[in-house]
Amino acid sequence: MTHKEKRIYLIRELLSESSRYRDAVIPDDDEEQKRLLRALMNVRPPEPVSEEFLKIQDAYLSAERDRAGIVDAEALPHLRSDSRLVLWQGDITTLKADAIVNAANSAMLGCFHPLHGCIDNIIHSRSGIQLRLTCSEIMKRQGHEEPAGKAKITPAFNLPGKYVLHTVGPMIYGSVSKRDCETLSSCYRSCLELAAEKGLKSVAFCCISTGEFHFPNQRAAEIAVQTVQEFLNRNTGIERIIFNVFKDTDLKIYRNLLGEDQC
C-alpha cells in the first residue's frame, strides 16, 4: 500500500462503521482527505477496532510523524539560569521526550469536536485511536470523571515520545479564585509526581488551562514556573522540564518570568 492508499483505507473503514456516512464521498485532494480522516477519528467513540486497522493506522501515522519532523528534547538548549529547564516554542506533538502533557477534559477521552484546534484534539489525532481506547479503559476502572488537578499516564502510541500525561485544569468562568490557582498548581505537581514515580527523565508541559479553559496566561505561567521550580528543588529524579509554548504571547511571558532574553 502507498501512503495515500493507507489513508483511503482508513477513511473507508471508519465510514463503514456508521450508516450516517452511507452517502459520504471521499475527496480527491490529499489535504481534504487528511482532514476527513482526522474528523472521523475525532468523532469515533471508544469501541473495539480490528488489528488490521491499527496496523495500517500506525504505519500511516508514523509516516506522517516522520514527515512533520521530530524534535529531540535532549537537543534543546536549556536556560542559562537552570540546566534542567527549557523554554521551547513549537508543536508539542513533534517533541521526543519521555512524556508530554495533555490538557484534557474531565471525561478524559479526548476532544470529540471534528478538527478542533485544542491540544487534546491534536494529541489524540496524531497518537491514534488506541489513545482514546486506553483512556476509556482507565475511566471505566475509575468509575467517575477525572477531578481537576490530578494526572493519568498512557503510552504515546504514534507520537515521538514515550508517554502522555493527561491532566484536567481548572475552567475559569469569571475572576480567578485562590482555589483555581491551587488546582492549576496541582496539575503541574501531579504530572511531575507521576513522572517521577515512573522513572521518567524529561517532561514537556503545555500551557495548561490557558486555551479553552480561559485561565489568564500571565498568572498561569507564574504558577507553572513556581510549581516546577519548587518540585525540582526537592526532587532530582527528573532531569529536564520543557515549558512548551505555541503562541508568541506565551513565549514573551515565559521569557520574562525565567529571566531569559533568548531561549
PDB file of C-alpha atoms in Angstrom:
ATOM      1  CA  MET A   1       0.000   0.000   0.000  1.00  0.00           C
ATOM      2  CA  THR A   2       1.171   3.509  -0.782  1.00  0.00           C
ATOM      3  CA  HIS A   3       0.806   6.220   1.831  1.00  0.00           C
ATOM      4  CA  LYS A   4      -2.296   7.565   0.092  1.00  0.00           C
ATOM      5  CA  GLU A   5      -3.787   4.084  -0.209  1.00  0.00           C
ATOM      6  CA  LYS A   6      -3.370   3.636   3.555  1.00  0.00           C
ATOM      7  CA  ARG A   7      -5.209   6.902   4.162  1.00  0.00           C
ATOM      8  CA  ILE A   8      -8.093   5.947   1.877  1.00  0.00           C
ATOM      9  CA  TYR A   9      -8.304   2.506   3.515  1.00  0.00           C
ATOM     10  CA  LEU A  10      -8.579   4.108   6.959  1.00  0.00           C
ATOM     11  CA  ILE A  11     -11.223   6.556   5.785  1.00  0.00           C
ATOM     12  CA  ARG A  12     -13.298   3.795   4.202  1.00  0.00           C
ATOM     13  CA  GLU A  13     -13.091   1.641   7.304  1.00  0.00           C
ATOM     14  CA  LEU A  14     -14.225   4.487   9.540  1.00  0.00           C
ATOM     15  CA  LEU A  15     -17.024   5.468   7.176  1.00  0.00           C
ATOM     16  CA  SER A  16     -18.261   1.887   7.114  1.00  0.00           C
ATOM     17  CA  GLU A  17     -18.737   1.885  10.889  1.00  0.00           C
ATOM     18  CA  SER A  18     -21.835   4.087  10.745  1.00  0.00           C
ATOM     19  CA  SER A  19     -24.871   4.250   8.496  1.00  0.00           C
ATOM     20  CA  ARG A  20     -24.731   8.035   8.859  1.00  0.00           C
ATOM     21  CA  TYR A  21     -21.821   8.073   6.426  1.00  0.00           C
ATOM     22  CA  ARG A  22     -23.503   5.880   3.782  1.00  0.00           C
ATOM     23  CA  ASP A  23     -23.528   8.671   1.179  1.00  0.00           C
ATOM     24  CA  ALA A  24     -20.174  10.199   2.100  1.00  0.00           C
ATOM     25  CA  VAL A  25     -17.775  10.874  -0.776  1.00  0.00           C
ATOM     26  CA  ILE A  26     -14.024  10.703  -0.270  1.00  0.00           C
ATOM     27  CA  PRO A  27     -12.424  13.819  -1.778  1.00  0.00           C
ATOM     28  CA  ASP A  28      -9.576  13.535  -4.300  1.00  0.00           C
ATOM     29  CA  ASP A  29      -7.419  16.216  -2.699  1.00  0.00           C
ATOM     30  CA  ASP A  30      -4.788  14.906  -0.262  1.00  0.00           C
ATOM     31  CA  GLU A  31      -5.293  17.659   2.310  1.00  0.00           C
ATOM     32  CA  GLU A  32      -9.056  17.241   2.243  1.00  0.00           C
ATOM     33  CA  GLN A  33      -8.593  13.512   2.760  1.00  0.00           C
ATOM     34  CA  LYS A  34      -6.355  14.201   5.760  1.00  0.00           C
ATOM     35  CA  ARG A  35      -8.965  16.496   7.250  1.00  0.00           C
ATOM     36  CA  LEU A  36     -11.698  13.918   6.712  1.00  0.00           C
ATOM     37  CA  LEU A  37      -9.620  11.175   8.335  1.00  0.00           C
ATOM     38  CA  ARG A  38      -8.865  13.338  11.351  1.00  0.00           C
ATOM     39  CA  ALA A  39     -12.514  14.352  11.704  1.00  0.00           C
ATOM     40  CA  LEU A  40     -13.635  10.726  11.603  1.00  0.00           C
ATOM     41  CA  MET A  41     -11.067   9.812  14.246  1.00  0.00           C
ATOM     42  CA  ASN A  42     -12.210  12.748  16.384  1.00  0.00           C
ATOM     43  CA  VAL A  43     -15.850  11.675  16.491  1.00  0.00           C
ATOM     44  CA  ARG A  44     -15.269   7.929  16.770  1.00  0.00           C
ATOM     45  CA  PRO A  45     -16.428   6.502  20.122  1.00  0.00           C
ATOM     46  CA  PRO A  46     -14.040   4.258  22.083  1.00  0.00           C
ATOM     47  CA  GLU A  47     -15.149   0.991  20.535  1.00  0.00           C
ATOM     48  CA  PRO A  48     -13.065  -2.052  19.513  1.00  0.00           C
ATOM     49  CA  VAL A  49     -11.246  -1.908  16.206  1.00  0.00           C
ATOM     50  CA  SER A  50      -9.505  -4.585  14.143  1.00  0.00           C
ATOM     51  CA  GLU A  51      -5.793  -5.337  14.403  1.00  0.00           C
ATOM     52  CA  GLU A  52      -5.509  -4.799  10.647  1.00  0.00           C
ATOM     53  CA  PHE A  53      -6.893  -1.285  11.008  1.00  0.00           C
ATOM     54  CA  LEU A  54      -4.456  -0.472  13.816  1.00  0.00           C
ATOM     55  CA  LYS A  55      -1.527  -1.876  11.860  1.00  0.00           C
ATOM     56  CA  ILE A  56      -2.285   0.317   8.839  1.00  0.00           C
ATOM     57  CA  GLN A  57      -3.154   3.308  11.012  1.00  0.00           C
ATOM     58  CA  ASP A  58       0.156   3.034  12.870  1.00  0.00           C
ATOM     59  CA  ALA A  59       2.122   2.813   9.629  1.00  0.00           C
ATOM     60  CA  TYR A  60       0.269   5.833   8.264  1.00  0.00           C
ATOM     61  CA  LEU A  61       0.581   7.997  11.394  1.00  0.00           C
ATOM     62  CA  SER A  62       4.237   7.065  11.867  1.00  0.00           C
ATOM     63  CA  ALA A  63       4.979   8.221   8.339  1.00  0.00           C
ATOM     64  CA  GLU A  64       3.060  11.452   8.915  1.00  0.00           C
ATOM     65  CA  ARG A  65       5.014  11.980  12.145  1.00  0.00           C
ATOM     66  CA  ASP A  66       8.343  11.479  10.417  1.00  0.00           C
ATOM     67  CA  ARG A  67       7.394  13.790   7.568  1.00  0.00           C
ATOM     68  CA  ALA A  68       6.469  16.532  10.025  1.00  0.00           C
ATOM     69  CA  GLY A  69       9.849  16.170  11.725  1.00  0.00           C
ATOM     70  CA  ILE A  70      10.800  15.138  15.229  1.00  0.00           C
ATOM     71  CA  VAL A  71      12.368  17.486  17.770  1.00  0.00           C
ATOM     72  CA  ASP A  72      14.662  15.816  20.309  1.00  0.00           C
ATOM     73  CA  ALA A  73      14.054  17.274  23.757  1.00  0.00           C
ATOM     74  CA  GLU A  74      17.606  16.416  24.777  1.00  0.00           C
ATOM     75  CA  ALA A  75      18.988  18.623  21.999  1.00  0.00           C
ATOM     76  CA  LEU A  76      17.038  21.740  23.002  1.00  0.00           C
ATOM     77  CA  PRO A  77      19.106  24.479  24.654  1.00  0.00           C
ATOM     78  CA  HIS A  78      18.495  24.838  28.368  1.00  0.00           C
ATOM     79  CA  LEU A  79      18.084  28.063  30.301  1.00  0.00           C
ATOM     80  CA  ARG A  80      21.221  29.885  31.333  1.00  0.00           C
ATOM     81  CA  SER A  81      19.913  30.016  34.880  1.00  0.00           C
ATOM     82  CA  ASP A  82      18.980  26.336  35.219  1.00  0.00           C
ATOM     83  CA  SER A  83      20.213  23.448  33.062  1.00  0.00           C
ATOM     84  CA  ARG A  84      17.100  21.416  33.936  1.00  0.00           C
ATOM     85  CA  LEU A  85      14.689  23.904  32.337  1.00  0.00           C
ATOM     86  CA  VAL A  86      13.941  24.512  28.659  1.00  0.00           C
ATOM     87  CA  LEU A  87      11.673  27.062  27.019  1.00  0.00           C
ATOM     88  CA  TRP A  88      10.605  25.956  23.547  1.00  0.00           C
ATOM     89  CA  GLN A  89       8.068  27.314  21.085  1.00  0.00           C
ATOM     90  CA  GLY A  90       6.611  24.717  18.762  1.00  0.00           C
ATOM     91  CA  ASP A  91       4.203  21.841  18.236  1.00  0.00           C
ATOM     92  CA  ILE A  92       4.339  19.601  21.315  1.00  0.00           C
ATOM     93  CA  THR A  93       3.260  16.567  19.260  1.00  0.00           C
ATOM     94  CA  THR A  94       6.586  16.699  17.378  1.00  0.00           C
ATOM     95  CA  LEU A  95       8.610  16.558  20.600  1.00  0.00           C
ATOM     96  CA  LYS A  96      10.558  13.445  21.533  1.00  0.00           C
ATOM     97  CA  ALA A  97      10.507  13.476  25.328  1.00  0.00           C
ATOM     98  CA  ASP A  98       9.763  10.844  27.931  1.00  0.00           C
ATOM     99  CA  ALA A  99       6.351  12.457  28.387  1.00  0.00           C
ATOM    100  CA  ILE A 100       4.300  15.322  27.027  1.00  0.00           C
ATOM    101  CA  VAL A 101       1.402  16.788  28.975  1.00  0.00           C
ATOM    102  CA  ASN A 102      -2.099  16.908  27.554  1.00  0.00           C
ATOM    103  CA  ALA A 103      -4.621  19.448  28.817  1.00  0.00           C
ATOM    104  CA  ALA A 104      -7.610  17.092  28.961  1.00  0.00           C
ATOM    105  CA  ASN A 105     -11.253  17.475  29.912  1.00  0.00           C
ATOM    106  CA  SER A 106     -12.954  15.643  32.771  1.00  0.00           C
ATOM    107  CA  ALA A 107     -14.207  12.825  30.513  1.00  0.00           C
ATOM    108  CA  MET A 108     -10.557  12.064  29.653  1.00  0.00           C
ATOM    109  CA  LEU A 109     -11.479  10.662  26.230  1.00  0.00           C
ATOM    110  CA  GLY A 110     -10.074  13.385  24.026  1.00  0.00           C
ATOM    111  CA  CYS A 111     -11.893  16.085  22.085  1.00  0.00           C
ATOM    112  CA  PHE A 112     -14.871  14.892  20.032  1.00  0.00           C
ATOM    113  CA  HIS A 113     -15.271  18.142  18.036  1.00  0.00           C
ATOM    114  CA  PRO A 114     -14.105  17.479  14.464  1.00  0.00           C
ATOM    115  CA  LEU A 115     -10.862  19.277  13.589  1.00  0.00           C
ATOM    116  CA  HIS A 116     -10.911  21.346  16.761  1.00  0.00           C
ATOM    117  CA  GLY A 117      -7.708  23.256  17.439  1.00  0.00           C
ATOM    118  CA  CYS A 118      -7.282  22.318  21.095  1.00  0.00           C
ATOM    119  CA  ILE A 119      -4.227  20.377  22.195  1.00  0.00           C
ATOM    120  CA  ASP A 120      -6.399  17.477  23.379  1.00  0.00           C
ATOM    121  CA  ASN A 121      -7.748  17.033  19.858  1.00  0.00           C
ATOM    122  CA  ILE A 122      -4.349  17.270  18.191  1.00  0.00           C
ATOM    123  CA  ILE A 123      -2.649  14.841  20.577  1.00  0.00           C
ATOM    124  CA  HIS A 124      -5.367  12.217  20.124  1.00  0.00           C
ATOM    125  CA  SER A 125      -5.431  12.711  16.340  1.00  0.00           C
ATOM    126  CA  ARG A 126      -1.695  12.132  15.980  1.00  0.00           C
ATOM    127  CA  SER A 127      -1.375   9.440  18.612  1.00  0.00           C
ATOM    128  CA  GLY A 128      -4.089   7.265  17.090  1.00  0.00           C
ATOM    129  CA  ILE A 129      -7.303   5.543  18.048  1.00  0.00           C
ATOM    130  CA  GLN A 130      -5.524   3.467  20.713  1.00  0.00           C
ATOM    131  CA  LEU A 131      -5.167   6.535  22.907  1.00  0.00           C
ATOM    132  CA  ARG A 132      -8.927   7.026  23.262  1.00  0.00           C
ATOM    133  CA  LEU A 133      -9.396   3.290  23.814  1.00  0.00           C
ATOM    134  CA  THR A 134      -6.763   3.283  26.558  1.00  0.00           C
ATOM    135  CA  CYS A 135      -8.216   6.368  28.223  1.00  0.00           C
ATOM    136  CA  SER A 136     -11.653   4.771  28.100  1.00  0.00           C
ATOM    137  CA  GLU A 137     -10.403   1.682  29.919  1.00  0.00           C
ATOM    138  CA  ILE A 138      -8.792   3.850  32.592  1.00  0.00           C
ATOM    139  CA  MET A 139     -12.004   5.811  33.094  1.00  0.00           C
ATOM    140  CA  LYS A 140     -14.156   2.679  33.210  1.00  0.00           C
ATOM    141  CA  ARG A 141     -11.982   1.321  36.011  1.00  0.00           C
ATOM    142  CA  GLN A 142     -12.112   4.655  37.815  1.00  0.00           C
ATOM    143  CA  GLY A 143     -15.901   4.835  37.557  1.00  0.00           C
ATOM    144  CA  HIS A 144     -16.202   8.628  37.610  1.00  0.00           C
ATOM    145  CA  GLU A 145     -14.979  11.699  35.782  1.00  0.00           C
ATOM    146  CA  GLU A 146     -11.441  12.905  36.357  1.00  0.00           C
ATOM    147  CA  PRO A 147     -11.169  15.611  39.021  1.00  0.00           C
ATOM    148  CA  ALA A 148      -9.264  18.757  38.149  1.00  0.00           C
ATOM    149  CA  GLY A 149      -5.689  18.847  39.398  1.00  0.00           C
ATOM    150  CA  LYS A 150      -4.933  15.118  39.102  1.00  0.00           C
ATOM    151  CA  ALA A 151      -2.993  13.219  36.416  1.00  0.00           C
ATOM    152  CA  LYS A 152      -3.117   9.983  34.455  1.00  0.00           C
ATOM    153  CA  ILE A 153      -0.463   8.407  32.235  1.00  0.00           C
ATOM    154  CA  THR A 154      -0.816   6.482  28.977  1.00  0.00           C
ATOM    155  CA  PRO A 155       1.521   5.321  26.226  1.00  0.00           C
ATOM    156  CA  ALA A 156       2.094   7.910  23.499  1.00  0.00           C
ATOM    157  CA  PHE A 157       1.494   5.339  20.715  1.00  0.00           C
ATOM    158  CA  ASN A 158       2.354   7.080  17.414  1.00  0.00           C
ATOM    159  CA  LEU A 159       3.743  10.269  18.922  1.00  0.00           C
ATOM    160  CA  PRO A 160       7.539  10.656  19.064  1.00  0.00           C
ATOM    161  CA  GLY A 161       7.720  10.425  22.863  1.00  0.00           C
ATOM    162  CA  LYS A 162       7.060   7.542  25.213  1.00  0.00           C
ATOM    163  CA  TYR A 163       4.097   8.666  27.313  1.00  0.00           C
ATOM    164  CA  VAL A 164       1.309  11.215  27.585  1.00  0.00           C
ATOM    165  CA  LEU A 165       0.411  12.697  30.966  1.00  0.00           C
ATOM    166  CA  HIS A 166      -3.238  13.775  30.996  1.00  0.00           C
ATOM    167  CA  THR A 167      -4.403  16.417  33.445  1.00  0.00           C
ATOM    168  CA  VAL A 168      -7.610  18.421  33.819  1.00  0.00           C
ATOM    169  CA  GLY A 169      -7.050  22.067  34.620  1.00  0.00           C
ATOM    170  CA  PRO A 170      -9.487  24.492  36.234  1.00  0.00           C
ATOM    171  CA  MET A 171     -12.028  26.167  33.972  1.00  0.00           C
ATOM    172  CA  ILE A 172     -12.418  29.900  34.547  1.00  0.00           C
ATOM    173  CA  TYR A 173     -15.855  31.474  34.235  1.00  0.00           C
ATOM    174  CA  GLY A 174     -15.184  34.828  35.906  1.00  0.00           C
ATOM    175  CA  SER A 175     -12.388  36.038  38.143  1.00  0.00           C
ATOM    176  CA  VAL A 176      -9.642  33.623  39.149  1.00  0.00           C
ATOM    177  CA  SER A 177     -10.009  32.333  42.700  1.00  0.00           C
ATOM    178  CA  LYS A 178      -7.393  31.069  45.114  1.00  0.00           C
ATOM    179  CA  ARG A 179      -8.800  27.573  44.616  1.00  0.00           C
ATOM    180  CA  ASP A 180      -8.341  27.886  40.844  1.00  0.00           C
ATOM    181  CA  CYS A 181      -4.687  28.754  41.380  1.00  0.00           C
ATOM    182  CA  GLU A 182      -4.197  25.850  43.773  1.00  0.00           C
ATOM    183  CA  THR A 183      -5.856  23.460  41.322  1.00  0.00           C
ATOM    184  CA  LEU A 184      -3.640  24.582  38.446  1.00  0.00           C
ATOM    185  CA  SER A 185      -0.567  24.166  40.621  1.00  0.00           C
ATOM    186  CA  SER A 186      -1.805  20.680  41.483  1.00  0.00           C
ATOM    187  CA  CYS A 187      -1.965  19.837  37.747  1.00  0.00           C
ATOM    188  CA  TYR A 188       1.747  20.512  37.362  1.00  0.00           C
ATOM    189  CA  ARG A 189       2.665  18.833  40.624  1.00  0.00           C
ATOM    190  CA  SER A 190       0.555  15.722  39.907  1.00  0.00           C
ATOM    191  CA  CYS A 191       2.145  15.297  36.485  1.00  0.00           C
ATOM    192  CA  LEU A 192       5.634  15.653  37.937  1.00  0.00           C
ATOM    193  CA  GLU A 193       4.949  13.254  40.780  1.00  0.00           C
ATOM    194  CA  LEU A 194       3.577  10.650  38.388  1.00  0.00           C
ATOM    195  CA  ALA A 195       6.505  11.121  36.019  1.00  0.00           C
ATOM    196  CA  ALA A 196       8.980  10.727  38.873  1.00  0.00           C
ATOM    197  CA  GLU A 197       7.142   7.644  40.106  1.00  0.00           C
ATOM    198  CA  LYS A 198       7.501   6.098  36.628  1.00  0.00           C
ATOM    199  CA  GLY A 199      11.184   6.987  36.440  1.00  0.00           C
ATOM    200  CA  LEU A 200      10.789   9.465  33.581  1.00  0.00           C
ATOM    201  CA  LYS A 201      13.608  11.924  32.950  1.00  0.00           C
ATOM    202  CA  SER A 202      12.040  14.534  30.669  1.00  0.00           C
ATOM    203  CA  VAL A 203       8.564  16.110  30.710  1.00  0.00           C
ATOM    204  CA  ALA A 204       7.143  18.736  28.348  1.00  0.00           C
ATOM    205  CA  PHE A 205       4.326  20.914  29.672  1.00  0.00           C
ATOM    206  CA  CYS A 206       1.820  22.747  27.534  1.00  0.00           C
ATOM    207  CA  CYS A 207       0.196  25.909  28.900  1.00  0.00           C
ATOM    208  CA  ILE A 208      -2.464  24.104  30.919  1.00  0.00           C
ATOM    209  CA  SER A 209      -5.923  25.763  31.138  1.00  0.00           C
ATOM    210  CA  THR A 210      -4.972  28.863  29.139  1.00  0.00           C
ATOM    211  CA  GLY A 211      -6.833  27.929  25.971  1.00  0.00           C
ATOM    212  CA  GLU A 212     -10.409  26.708  26.032  1.00  0.00           C
ATOM    213  CA  PHE A 213     -10.449  26.885  29.858  1.00  0.00           C
ATOM    214  CA  HIS A 214      -9.666  30.646  29.870  1.00  0.00           C
ATOM    215  CA  PHE A 215      -7.088  30.809  32.662  1.00  0.00           C
ATOM    216  CA  PRO A 216      -5.217  34.141  32.271  1.00  0.00           C
ATOM    217  CA  ASN A 217      -1.891  33.442  30.547  1.00  0.00           C
ATOM    218  CA  GLN A 218       0.322  35.537  32.816  1.00  0.00           C
ATOM    219  CA  ARG A 219      -0.971  34.066  36.067  1.00  0.00           C
ATOM    220  CA  ALA A 220      -0.966  30.544  34.644  1.00  0.00           C
ATOM    221  CA  ALA A 221       2.686  30.884  33.629  1.00  0.00           C
ATOM    222  CA  GLU A 222       3.620  32.222  37.064  1.00  0.00           C
ATOM    223  CA  ILE A 223       2.001  29.202  38.706  1.00  0.00           C
ATOM    224  CA  ALA A 224       3.649  26.808  36.243  1.00  0.00           C
ATOM    225  CA  VAL A 225       7.146  28.163  36.805  1.00  0.00           C
ATOM    226  CA  GLN A 226       6.792  28.380  40.582  1.00  0.00           C
ATOM    227  CA  THR A 227       5.379  24.848  40.915  1.00  0.00           C
ATOM    228  CA  VAL A 228       8.002  23.285  38.666  1.00  0.00           C
ATOM    229  CA  GLN A 229      10.865  25.060  40.425  1.00  0.00           C
ATOM    230  CA  GLU A 230       9.568  24.048  43.850  1.00  0.00           C
ATOM    231  CA  PHE A 231       9.299  20.426  42.712  1.00  0.00           C
ATOM    232  CA  LEU A 232      12.810  20.372  41.255  1.00  0.00           C
ATOM    233  CA  ASN A 233      14.193  21.792  44.492  1.00  0.00           C
ATOM    234  CA  ARG A 234      13.080  18.668  46.334  1.00  0.00           C
ATOM    235  CA  ASN A 235      13.238  16.014  43.592  1.00  0.00           C
ATOM    236  CA  THR A 236      16.308  15.326  41.492  1.00  0.00           C
ATOM    237  CA  GLY A 237      14.931  12.373  39.511  1.00  0.00           C
ATOM    238  CA  ILE A 238      13.539  14.392  36.615  1.00  0.00           C
ATOM    239  CA  GLU A 239      16.389  15.884  34.623  1.00  0.00           C
ATOM    240  CA  ARG A 240      14.640  18.105  32.082  1.00  0.00           C
ATOM    241  CA  ILE A 241      11.400  20.105  32.105  1.00  0.00           C
ATOM    242  CA  ILE A 242      10.303  21.749  28.863  1.00  0.00           C
ATOM    243  CA  PHE A 243       7.924  24.684  29.036  1.00  0.00           C
ATOM    244  CA  ASN A 244       6.282  24.350  25.637  1.00  0.00           C
ATOM    245  CA  VAL A 245       4.549  27.418  24.250  1.00  0.00           C
ATOM    246  CA  PHE A 246       2.785  27.845  20.937  1.00  0.00           C
ATOM    247  CA  LYS A 247       1.751  31.490  20.912  1.00  0.00           C
ATOM    248  CA  ASP A 248       4.145  34.444  20.784  1.00  0.00           C
ATOM    249  CA  THR A 249       2.294  35.948  23.749  1.00  0.00           C
ATOM    250  CA  ASP A 250       3.166  32.987  25.961  1.00  0.00           C
ATOM    251  CA  LEU A 251       6.757  32.947  24.734  1.00  0.00           C
ATOM    252  CA  LYS A 252       7.189  36.552  25.848  1.00  0.00           C
ATOM    253  CA  ILE A 253       5.566  35.865  29.234  1.00  0.00           C
ATOM    254  CA  TYR A 254       7.794  32.867  29.967  1.00  0.00           C
ATOM    255  CA  ARG A 255      10.934  34.660  28.817  1.00  0.00           C
ATOM    256  CA  ASN A 256      10.226  37.472  31.251  1.00  0.00           C
ATOM    257  CA  LEU A 257       9.421  35.090  34.113  1.00  0.00           C
ATOM    258  CA  LEU A 258      12.518  32.977  33.535  1.00  0.00           C
ATOM    259  CA  GLY A 259      14.828  35.943  33.007  1.00  0.00           C
ATOM    260  CA  GLU A 260      15.804  34.840  29.522  1.00  0.00           C
ATOM    261  CA  ASP A 261      16.185  37.298  26.673  1.00  0.00           C
ATOM    262  CA  GLN A 262      16.743  34.490  24.195  1.00  0.00           C
ATOM    263  CA  CYS A 263      15.820  30.797  24.557  1.00  0.00           C
TER     264      CYS A 263
END
